[in-house]
């Protein structure tokens, strides 16, 4: 037990962390090009925020939350997604008082109590953006475009963008009645959970993962066929913007997304290489969420959450490699105690000049030091002993070409700067 991480969690060791660093910096740079600034919210929030924000008839809230009582008897939940916390912070920090829209991005761990499998963990990570403060479809288009641009830049070509409109309270009123009637006729074949949700939040049934439910609701009425005029216009305008940017998409009327706060645009980006857990990115518009959790009226938003573990799996499935960061520039092999001491001085000079440098820390023999320098893939090695120190001369060896040359020790930094 002591040597096993909790079920559904994973260590990200140096054999992988460089990939994370690469993706994170790519994402940050791209967000900054589009005018999105970073927000960092707490890992945990009051449970009520997610019950209200994400919705208490959703899978996330009903089945997947990591909730516990703290020592003050408060119900706390580890965040299952990023949007609710960001919107809470938007309100609490009065960002609504600034010029709108407020464009934010985040990189965060998320926690969901799910059955672990490939691409499905209990602690996973999301990149996300939120654009709050405007309900025009131009932000929807920007958010979808940013996601596809990011995935394209990291090398994914085989992606499908699916969009839908899940309507608004106006069109949902009559639609929900229609839906409830339809679902009542399916009572006998629906799972218990669907039967429970059918009255409270009938659209949730469309998202049920139970195969029997799915097989029996093939002809279910869909919201996209029942939009009010405003929602239809919003959707049509979004499509025209995506067309203008040459983004290929398909309308998938069955996307309802697993979060209750979505209104109008909902979208998913799917990699075609990854089997059942293929959704890399999901997002949508959440007009009403700000108000729902106690903020001022009239601030709608749109955003996405992109699963980093799934992105890495997708990249691997597509044989897209992320370059390893550069190895150590120079390894200093030391002979004798004086050299061991002076090596610190040399290391300091090299590192202050942004040349990555290392030495032995295990009192290895010269032969073993060379072996180690090979193992860390050092580009250069230099051997320093009493003689070298006295003469201010040492042999610099290029480990790739095997080429060696005598240089002045005091000029090591300058020499390397020229070569690297
Ligand atoms: P799914 O249908 O696969 O359960 P979801 O609808 O629950 O996905 P969202 O809530 O939209 O997913 O989260 C956004 C993204 O986060 C997903 O597209 C996916 O890439 C990733 N994700 C969601 N849950 C997990 C998980 N348990 N482990 C790893 N990644 C996840
Ligand atoms: Mg899920």
Short mmCIF file of C-alpha atoms and ligand atoms in Angstrom, two decimals:
data_model
loop_
_atom_site.label_atom_id
_atom_site.label_comp_id
_atom_site.label_asym_id
_atom_site.label_seq_id
_atom_site.Cartn_x
_atom_site.Cartn_y
_atom_site.Cartn_z
CA UNK A 1 0.00 0.00 0.00
CA UNK A 2 2.67 2.46 1.02
CA UNK A 3 4.42 2.16 -2.32
CA UNK A 4 1.31 2.43 -4.47
CA UNK A 5 -0.31 5.69 -5.52
CA UNK A 6 -4.09 5.80 -4.92
CA UNK A 7 -6.22 4.01 -7.54
CA UNK A 8 -6.82 6.14 -10.59
CA UNK A 9 -3.84 8.45 -10.02
CA UNK A 10 -0.50 8.51 -11.78
CA UNK A 11 2.94 9.92 -11.19
CA UNK A 12 4.32 12.09 -13.91
CA UNK A 13 8.02 11.23 -13.83
CA UNK A 14 10.86 12.89 -15.79
CA UNK A 15 10.34 10.34 -18.56
CA UNK A 16 7.09 12.19 -19.25
CA UNK A 17 7.14 15.53 -17.48
CA UNK A 18 9.02 17.16 -20.36
CA UNK A 19 5.98 16.41 -22.54
CA UNK A 20 3.74 18.13 -20.03
CA UNK A 21 6.03 21.14 -19.97
CA UNK A 22 5.98 21.32 -23.74
CA UNK A 23 2.18 21.13 -23.96
CA UNK A 24 1.70 23.61 -21.13
CA UNK A 25 3.99 26.19 -22.64
CA UNK A 26 2.42 25.73 -26.09
CA UNK A 27 -1.02 26.21 -24.56
CA UNK A 28 0.03 29.25 -22.53
CA UNK A 29 1.65 30.91 -25.53
CA UNK A 30 -1.36 30.32 -27.72
CA UNK A 31 -3.77 31.63 -25.09
CA UNK A 32 -1.69 34.73 -24.77
CA UNK A 33 -1.83 35.28 -28.56
CA UNK A 34 -5.62 35.27 -28.29
CA UNK A 35 -5.67 37.59 -25.28
CA UNK A 36 -6.44 35.02 -22.58
CA UNK A 37 -4.78 35.47 -19.18
CA UNK A 38 -4.08 32.81 -16.61
CA UNK A 39 -6.30 32.24 -13.59
CA UNK A 40 -5.47 29.86 -10.75
CA UNK A 41 -8.31 28.88 -8.47
CA UNK A 42 -8.24 26.54 -5.44
CA UNK A 43 -8.09 22.77 -5.88
CA UNK A 44 -11.15 22.48 -3.63
CA UNK A 45 -14.33 24.48 -3.34
CA UNK A 46 -17.46 24.28 -1.25
CA UNK A 47 -19.47 21.30 -2.47
CA UNK A 48 -22.49 23.47 -3.08
CA UNK A 49 -20.69 25.36 -5.85
CA UNK A 50 -20.58 22.22 -8.00
CA UNK A 51 -24.05 21.06 -7.01
CA UNK A 52 -25.41 24.40 -8.16
CA UNK A 53 -22.92 25.14 -10.88
CA UNK A 54 -22.40 21.80 -12.59
CA UNK A 55 -25.91 20.64 -11.73
CA UNK A 56 -27.17 18.06 -9.28
CA UNK A 57 -28.62 15.76 -11.92
CA UNK A 58 -25.33 15.33 -13.76
CA UNK A 59 -23.09 12.25 -13.64
CA UNK A 60 -20.30 14.38 -12.26
CA UNK A 61 -22.30 15.51 -9.24
CA UNK A 62 -24.39 12.38 -8.71
CA UNK A 63 -21.65 9.80 -9.08
CA UNK A 64 -18.18 11.20 -9.49
CA UNK A 65 -17.40 13.88 -6.91
CA UNK A 66 -14.61 13.65 -4.38
CA UNK A 67 -16.44 15.22 -1.46
CA UNK A 68 -15.53 15.12 2.20
CA UNK A 69 -16.16 16.94 5.44
CA UNK A 70 -13.26 19.06 6.71
CA UNK A 71 -12.46 19.48 10.38
CA UNK A 72 -14.89 22.39 10.59
CA UNK A 73 -17.67 20.10 9.30
CA UNK A 74 -17.87 21.91 5.96
CA UNK A 75 -18.58 19.87 2.86
CA UNK A 76 -15.63 20.31 0.54
CA UNK A 77 -15.16 18.93 -2.99
CA UNK A 78 -12.01 18.49 -5.04
CA UNK A 79 -12.77 20.23 -8.30
CA UNK A 80 -14.20 17.88 -10.93
CA UNK A 81 -13.91 20.55 -13.66
CA UNK A 82 -12.59 24.05 -14.07
CA UNK A 83 -15.49 26.28 -15.03
CA UNK A 84 -17.44 26.53 -11.76
CA UNK A 85 -14.37 27.69 -9.81
CA UNK A 86 -13.42 30.22 -12.48
CA UNK A 87 -16.92 31.65 -12.57
CA UNK A 88 -16.97 31.82 -8.77
CA UNK A 89 -13.66 33.70 -8.89
CA UNK A 90 -15.01 35.99 -11.64
CA UNK A 91 -17.81 37.02 -9.29
CA UNK A 92 -15.83 37.13 -6.06
CA UNK A 93 -13.06 39.25 -7.59
CA UNK A 94 -15.58 41.53 -9.29
CA UNK A 95 -14.07 40.92 -12.69
CA UNK A 96 -17.50 41.79 -14.09
CA UNK A 97 -16.69 45.42 -13.32
CA UNK A 98 -13.84 45.43 -15.90
CA UNK A 99 -14.19 45.89 -19.64
CA UNK A 100 -15.69 42.72 -21.09
CA UNK A 101 -15.17 40.06 -22.24
CA UNK A 102 -13.00 38.59 -19.52
CA UNK A 103 -10.77 36.05 -21.20
CA UNK A 104 -9.15 33.52 -18.90
CA UNK A 105 -7.22 30.26 -19.22
CA UNK A 106 -6.28 27.64 -16.68
CA UNK A 107 -4.23 24.51 -16.25
CA UNK A 108 -5.56 22.39 -13.43
CA UNK A 109 -5.83 18.92 -11.95
CA UNK A 110 -9.42 17.63 -11.78
CA UNK A 111 -10.84 14.85 -9.65
CA UNK A 112 -13.62 12.44 -10.52
CA UNK A 113 -14.47 9.16 -8.87
CA UNK A 114 -14.64 7.02 -11.98
CA UNK A 115 -13.64 3.49 -12.89
CA UNK A 116 -10.02 3.91 -13.98
CA UNK A 117 -9.14 2.78 -17.49
CA UNK A 118 -7.07 4.06 -20.35
CA UNK A 119 -7.78 7.78 -20.68
CA UNK A 120 -9.92 7.79 -17.55
CA UNK A 121 -8.33 8.57 -14.21
CA UNK A 122 -9.47 9.80 -10.83
CA UNK A 123 -7.00 12.63 -10.86
CA UNK A 124 -6.51 13.97 -14.35
CA UNK A 125 -5.61 17.33 -15.80
CA UNK A 126 -7.32 19.87 -17.95
CA UNK A 127 -6.29 22.85 -19.99
CA UNK A 128 -9.22 25.19 -20.28
CA UNK A 129 -10.34 28.63 -21.30
CA UNK A 130 -13.32 30.73 -20.33
CA UNK A 131 -14.53 33.83 -22.15
CA UNK A 132 -17.08 35.57 -19.97
CA UNK A 133 -19.14 38.68 -20.51
CA UNK A 134 -20.58 38.42 -24.00
CA UNK A 135 -23.24 36.23 -25.54
CA UNK A 136 -22.37 36.82 -29.17
CA UNK A 137 -21.44 33.79 -31.24
CA UNK A 138 -18.12 35.40 -32.18
CA UNK A 139 -16.69 34.25 -28.85
CA UNK A 140 -18.03 30.74 -29.44
CA UNK A 141 -16.20 30.74 -32.75
CA UNK A 142 -12.99 32.05 -31.19
CA UNK A 143 -13.06 29.44 -28.42
CA UNK A 144 -13.63 26.55 -30.85
CA UNK A 145 -10.97 27.90 -33.18
CA UNK A 146 -8.43 28.24 -30.37
CA UNK A 147 -9.00 24.60 -29.39
CA UNK A 148 -8.53 23.34 -32.94
CA UNK A 149 -5.53 25.60 -33.47
CA UNK A 150 -3.89 24.22 -30.32
CA UNK A 151 -4.55 20.60 -31.24
CA UNK A 152 -3.32 21.27 -34.77
CA UNK A 153 -0.15 22.95 -33.52
CA UNK A 154 0.75 20.00 -31.34
CA UNK A 155 0.43 17.83 -34.42
CA UNK A 156 -3.06 16.31 -34.50
CA UNK A 157 -4.57 16.15 -37.94
CA UNK A 158 -7.33 13.57 -37.65
CA UNK A 159 -9.82 15.48 -35.55
CA UNK A 160 -13.57 15.86 -35.77
CA UNK A 161 -15.21 18.96 -34.42
CA UNK A 162 -18.84 18.32 -33.51
CA UNK A 163 -21.13 21.17 -32.61
CA UNK A 164 -24.66 21.42 -31.42
CA UNK A 165 -27.02 23.90 -29.86
CA UNK A 166 -28.67 22.81 -26.64
CA UNK A 167 -31.05 25.75 -26.68
CA UNK A 168 -32.01 28.11 -23.90
CA UNK A 169 -34.76 28.15 -21.23
CA UNK A 170 -37.18 29.60 -23.82
CA UNK A 171 -36.94 26.77 -26.34
CA UNK A 172 -36.37 24.15 -23.68
CA UNK A 173 -39.70 24.78 -22.03
CA UNK A 174 -41.81 23.35 -24.81
CA UNK A 175 -39.09 20.93 -25.86
CA UNK A 176 -38.83 19.46 -22.36
CA UNK A 177 -42.56 18.78 -22.35
CA UNK A 178 -42.25 16.94 -25.63
CA UNK A 179 -39.25 15.04 -24.28
CA UNK A 180 -40.92 14.08 -21.03
CA UNK A 181 -43.87 12.67 -22.91
CA UNK A 182 -41.56 10.67 -25.15
CA UNK A 183 -39.54 9.36 -22.21
CA UNK A 184 -42.62 8.41 -20.23
CA UNK A 185 -43.46 5.99 -23.04
CA UNK A 186 -40.00 4.44 -22.57
CA UNK A 187 -40.25 3.98 -18.83
CA UNK A 188 -39.94 0.19 -19.02
CA UNK A 189 -36.73 0.17 -21.02
CA UNK A 190 -34.81 3.01 -19.38
CA UNK A 191 -32.27 2.50 -16.60
CA UNK A 192 -33.16 3.57 -13.05
CA UNK A 193 -31.07 6.70 -13.24
CA UNK A 194 -32.72 7.81 -16.48
CA UNK A 195 -36.13 7.21 -15.00
CA UNK A 196 -35.11 9.30 -12.05
CA UNK A 197 -33.81 12.14 -14.24
CA UNK A 198 -36.55 11.98 -16.82
CA UNK A 199 -38.81 14.43 -14.97
CA UNK A 200 -36.17 16.63 -13.35
CA UNK A 201 -33.79 17.02 -16.26
CA UNK A 202 -34.94 14.98 -19.25
CA UNK A 203 -32.12 16.05 -21.59
CA UNK A 204 -29.64 14.16 -19.38
CA UNK A 205 -31.11 10.91 -20.70
CA UNK A 206 -29.59 11.59 -24.13
CA UNK A 207 -26.14 11.51 -22.49
CA UNK A 208 -26.70 8.19 -20.68
CA UNK A 209 -23.89 5.73 -21.31
CA UNK A 210 -26.12 2.69 -20.81
CA UNK A 211 -26.35 0.81 -24.12
CA UNK A 212 -29.93 -0.42 -23.60
CA UNK A 213 -31.05 3.15 -22.99
CA UNK A 214 -29.24 4.33 -26.09
CA UNK A 215 -30.70 1.55 -28.24
CA UNK A 216 -34.21 2.44 -27.14
CA UNK A 217 -34.09 6.17 -27.67
CA UNK A 218 -32.89 6.27 -31.27
CA UNK A 219 -35.86 8.43 -32.30
CA UNK A 220 -35.77 10.75 -29.27
CA UNK A 221 -36.77 14.37 -30.08
CA UNK A 222 -33.66 16.54 -30.22
CA UNK A 223 -33.32 20.10 -29.04
CA UNK A 224 -31.48 21.21 -32.18
CA UNK A 225 -34.70 20.54 -34.11
CA UNK A 226 -36.69 22.60 -31.61
CA UNK A 227 -34.71 25.81 -31.21
CA UNK A 228 -36.29 29.19 -30.67
CA UNK A 229 -35.50 31.92 -33.19
CA UNK A 230 -32.72 33.51 -31.13
CA UNK A 231 -30.98 30.22 -30.52
CA UNK A 232 -31.29 29.27 -34.18
CA UNK A 233 -29.77 32.60 -35.22
CA UNK A 234 -26.96 32.20 -32.73
CA UNK A 235 -26.20 28.73 -34.06
CA UNK A 236 -26.35 29.80 -37.72
CA UNK A 237 -24.07 32.77 -37.10
CA UNK A 238 -21.58 30.56 -35.27
CA UNK A 239 -21.52 28.22 -38.25
CA UNK A 240 -20.88 31.10 -40.64
CA UNK A 241 -17.91 32.23 -38.51
CA UNK A 242 -16.47 28.72 -38.44
CA UNK A 243 -16.92 28.49 -42.22
CA UNK A 244 -15.12 31.80 -42.60
CA UNK A 245 -12.17 30.39 -40.66
CA UNK A 246 -12.25 27.19 -42.67
CA UNK A 247 -12.90 25.01 -39.66
CA UNK A 248 -14.43 21.72 -40.61
CA UNK A 249 -17.19 20.64 -38.28
CA UNK A 250 -20.27 18.52 -38.24
CA UNK A 251 -23.50 19.16 -36.42
CA UNK A 252 -24.14 16.35 -33.95
CA UNK A 253 -27.59 16.88 -32.53
CA UNK A 254 -26.96 14.32 -29.81
CA UNK A 255 -24.29 16.28 -28.00
CA UNK A 256 -25.84 17.52 -24.79
CA UNK A 257 -22.66 17.48 -22.66
CA UNK A 258 -22.45 16.27 -19.09
CA UNK A 259 -22.86 19.62 -17.39
CA UNK A 260 -26.15 21.28 -16.67
CA UNK A 261 -25.01 24.83 -17.16
CA UNK A 262 -24.64 24.64 -20.93
CA UNK A 263 -26.90 26.82 -23.06
CA UNK A 264 -26.82 27.15 -26.82
CA UNK A 265 -23.42 26.08 -28.18
CA UNK A 266 -22.05 22.72 -27.07
CA UNK A 267 -19.09 21.15 -28.81
CA UNK A 268 -16.68 18.26 -28.66
CA UNK A 269 -13.44 17.60 -30.39
CA UNK A 270 -12.80 13.96 -31.00
CA UNK A 271 -9.66 12.24 -32.04
CA UNK A 272 -10.38 9.50 -34.51
CA UNK A 273 -7.65 7.25 -33.16
CA UNK A 274 -8.57 6.51 -29.62
CA UNK A 275 -11.54 4.19 -29.24
CA UNK A 276 -14.04 4.71 -26.48
CA UNK A 277 -12.33 7.51 -24.57
CA UNK A 278 -11.79 9.58 -27.65
CA UNK A 279 -13.14 12.97 -26.63
CA UNK A 280 -10.11 15.15 -26.11
CA UNK A 281 -11.87 18.44 -25.64
CA UNK A 282 -15.38 19.43 -24.67
CA UNK A 283 -16.95 22.78 -24.18
CA UNK A 284 -19.91 25.00 -24.46
CA UNK A 285 -21.71 28.18 -23.61
CA UNK A 286 -23.03 28.77 -20.13
CA UNK A 287 -25.38 31.72 -20.24
CA UNK A 288 -26.93 31.91 -16.81
CA UNK A 289 -24.20 30.24 -14.77
CA UNK A 290 -22.90 33.52 -13.34
CA UNK A 291 -26.36 34.37 -12.06
CA UNK A 292 -27.05 30.84 -10.93
CA UNK A 293 -24.22 30.91 -8.45
CA UNK A 294 -25.01 34.37 -7.18
CA UNK A 295 -23.35 36.81 -9.59
CA UNK A 296 -24.85 39.76 -11.45
CA UNK A 297 -27.27 39.29 -14.31
CA UNK A 298 -26.29 39.41 -17.96
CA UNK A 299 -22.86 37.79 -17.91
CA UNK A 300 -22.72 34.77 -20.11
CA UNK A 301 -19.66 32.82 -21.06
CA UNK A 302 -18.19 30.07 -23.16
CA UNK A 303 -15.25 27.79 -22.59
CA UNK A 304 -13.73 24.38 -23.02
CA UNK A 305 -11.90 21.77 -20.99
CA UNK A 306 -9.24 19.72 -22.69
CA UNK A 307 -8.03 16.49 -21.10
CA UNK A 308 -4.25 16.45 -21.03
CA UNK A 309 -3.87 12.70 -20.40
CA UNK A 310 -6.15 12.00 -23.35
CA UNK A 311 -4.25 14.43 -25.49
CA UNK A 312 -0.99 12.60 -24.67
CA UNK A 313 -2.61 9.25 -25.51
CA UNK A 314 -3.88 10.68 -28.77
CA UNK A 315 -0.46 12.03 -29.66
CA UNK A 316 1.07 8.62 -28.93
CA UNK A 317 -1.61 6.83 -30.98
CA UNK A 318 -0.73 9.13 -33.86
CA UNK A 319 3.01 8.55 -33.42
CA UNK A 320 3.56 12.21 -32.75
CA UNK A 321 6.67 12.57 -30.65
CA UNK A 322 7.53 15.45 -28.40
CA UNK A 323 11.22 16.27 -28.52
CA UNK A 324 13.16 15.60 -25.35
CA UNK A 325 14.72 18.71 -23.90
CA UNK A 326 18.41 19.20 -24.50
CA UNK A 327 20.70 17.03 -22.45
CA UNK A 328 23.54 18.33 -20.26
CA UNK A 329 25.90 20.56 -22.24
CA UNK A 330 29.06 19.61 -20.42
CA UNK A 331 30.15 17.08 -17.83
CA UNK A 332 33.25 17.81 -15.79
CA UNK A 333 35.35 14.77 -15.03
CA UNK A 334 37.59 15.43 -12.01
CA UNK A 335 40.82 13.79 -10.89
CA UNK A 336 41.91 14.47 -7.33
CA UNK A 337 40.69 16.61 -4.46
CA UNK A 338 41.79 20.01 -5.79
CA UNK A 339 39.91 19.40 -9.02
CA UNK A 340 36.87 18.26 -7.06
CA UNK A 341 36.94 21.58 -5.23
CA UNK A 342 37.67 23.78 -8.25
CA UNK A 343 34.97 22.06 -10.29
CA UNK A 344 32.39 23.96 -8.26
CA UNK A 345 33.88 27.23 -9.40
CA UNK A 346 33.78 26.13 -13.03
CA UNK A 347 30.23 24.76 -12.72
CA UNK A 348 29.04 28.02 -11.25
CA UNK A 349 30.55 30.05 -14.10
CA UNK A 350 29.04 27.74 -16.71
CA UNK A 351 25.58 27.65 -15.18
CA UNK A 352 25.51 31.43 -14.67
CA UNK A 353 26.08 31.66 -18.39
CA UNK A 354 23.13 29.34 -19.08
CA UNK A 355 25.29 26.41 -20.03
CA UNK A 356 23.94 23.27 -18.38
CA UNK A 357 26.75 21.55 -16.55
CA UNK A 358 27.25 18.73 -14.10
CA UNK A 359 29.89 16.80 -12.21
CA UNK A 360 30.21 13.54 -10.32
CA UNK A 361 28.66 13.32 -6.87
CA UNK A 362 29.49 9.70 -6.03
CA UNK A 363 33.30 9.70 -5.88
CA UNK A 364 33.44 7.66 -9.06
CA UNK A 365 36.64 6.58 -10.79
CA UNK A 366 37.58 8.50 -13.95
CA UNK A 367 36.36 5.62 -16.10
CA UNK A 368 33.03 5.51 -14.25
CA UNK A 369 32.68 9.29 -14.57
CA UNK A 370 33.00 8.98 -18.34
CA UNK A 371 30.44 6.19 -18.34
CA UNK A 372 28.06 8.37 -16.34
CA UNK A 373 28.60 11.34 -18.63
CA UNK A 374 27.57 9.06 -21.51
CA UNK A 375 24.50 7.99 -19.60
CA UNK A 376 23.35 11.57 -19.10
CA UNK A 377 24.11 12.15 -22.75
CA UNK A 378 26.43 15.09 -22.12
CA UNK A 379 27.39 16.92 -25.29
CA UNK A 380 30.91 17.69 -24.06
CA UNK A 381 33.22 16.42 -21.36
CA UNK A 382 36.31 17.99 -19.93
CA UNK A 383 38.86 16.31 -17.66
CA UNK A 384 40.35 18.35 -14.86
CA UNK A 385 43.21 17.27 -12.62
CA UNK A 386 46.16 18.99 -10.86
CA UNK A 387 48.08 19.38 -14.15
CA UNK A 388 45.20 21.01 -15.98
CA UNK A 389 44.58 23.41 -13.15
CA UNK A 390 48.21 24.40 -12.92
CA UNK A 391 48.65 24.97 -16.67
CA UNK A 392 45.17 26.43 -17.19
CA UNK A 393 44.73 23.98 -20.02
CA UNK A 394 42.36 21.06 -20.51
CA UNK A 395 41.03 18.79 -23.23
CA UNK A 396 37.49 19.49 -24.32
CA UNK A 397 35.86 16.45 -25.90
CA UNK A 398 32.86 16.59 -28.17
CA UNK A 399 31.00 13.41 -27.23
CA UNK A 400 29.08 13.21 -30.47
CA UNK A 401 31.99 13.48 -32.88
CA UNK A 402 34.72 12.23 -30.55
CA UNK A 403 36.78 15.28 -31.55
CA UNK A 404 39.13 16.61 -28.84
CA UNK A 405 41.01 19.85 -28.50
CA UNK A 406 43.13 21.63 -25.98
CA UNK A 407 41.62 24.84 -24.61
CA UNK A 408 42.42 27.33 -21.89
CA UNK A 409 40.38 26.44 -18.79
CA UNK A 410 39.80 30.09 -18.06
CA UNK A 411 38.23 30.41 -21.52
CA UNK A 412 35.91 27.39 -21.17
CA UNK A 413 32.74 29.46 -20.97
CA UNK A 414 33.64 31.49 -24.06
CA UNK A 415 34.68 28.41 -26.02
CA UNK A 416 31.45 26.60 -25.25
CA UNK A 417 29.33 29.63 -26.00
CA UNK A 418 30.81 29.57 -29.49
CA UNK A 419 30.13 25.87 -29.96
CA UNK A 420 26.68 25.41 -28.47
P1 LIG B 1 -16.52 11.51 -20.94
O1 LIG B 1 -17.74 11.48 -21.76
O2 LIG B 1 -15.32 10.88 -21.60
O3 LIG B 1 -16.73 11.02 -19.53
P2 LIG B 1 -16.90 14.15 -20.04
O4 LIG B 1 -18.06 14.61 -20.81
O5 LIG B 1 -17.10 13.67 -18.65
O6 LIG B 1 -16.09 13.03 -20.85
P3 LIG B 1 -15.86 16.80 -19.67
O7 LIG B 1 -16.51 16.94 -18.37
O8 LIG B 1 -16.34 17.57 -20.82
O9 LIG B 1 -15.76 15.25 -20.06
O10 LIG B 1 -14.28 17.07 -19.50
C1 LIG B 1 -13.49 17.60 -20.56
C2 LIG B 1 -12.39 16.66 -20.96
O11 LIG B 1 -11.68 16.15 -19.83
C3 LIG B 1 -12.86 15.40 -21.64
O12 LIG B 1 -13.09 15.64 -22.99
C4 LIG B 1 -11.70 14.46 -21.43
O13 LIG B 1 -10.67 14.72 -22.38
C5 LIG B 1 -11.22 14.85 -20.08
N1 LIG B 1 -11.70 13.93 -19.04
C6 LIG B 1 -12.93 13.87 -18.47
N2 LIG B 1 -12.99 12.96 -17.51
C7 LIG B 1 -11.74 12.39 -17.45
C8 LIG B 1 -11.13 11.37 -16.65
N3 LIG B 1 -11.79 10.75 -15.70
N4 LIG B 1 -9.83 11.06 -16.89
C9 LIG B 1 -9.13 11.69 -17.84
N5 LIG B 1 -9.64 12.67 -18.62
C10 LIG B 1 -10.92 13.01 -18.44
MG1 LIG B 2 -17.40 11.82 -17.80
#
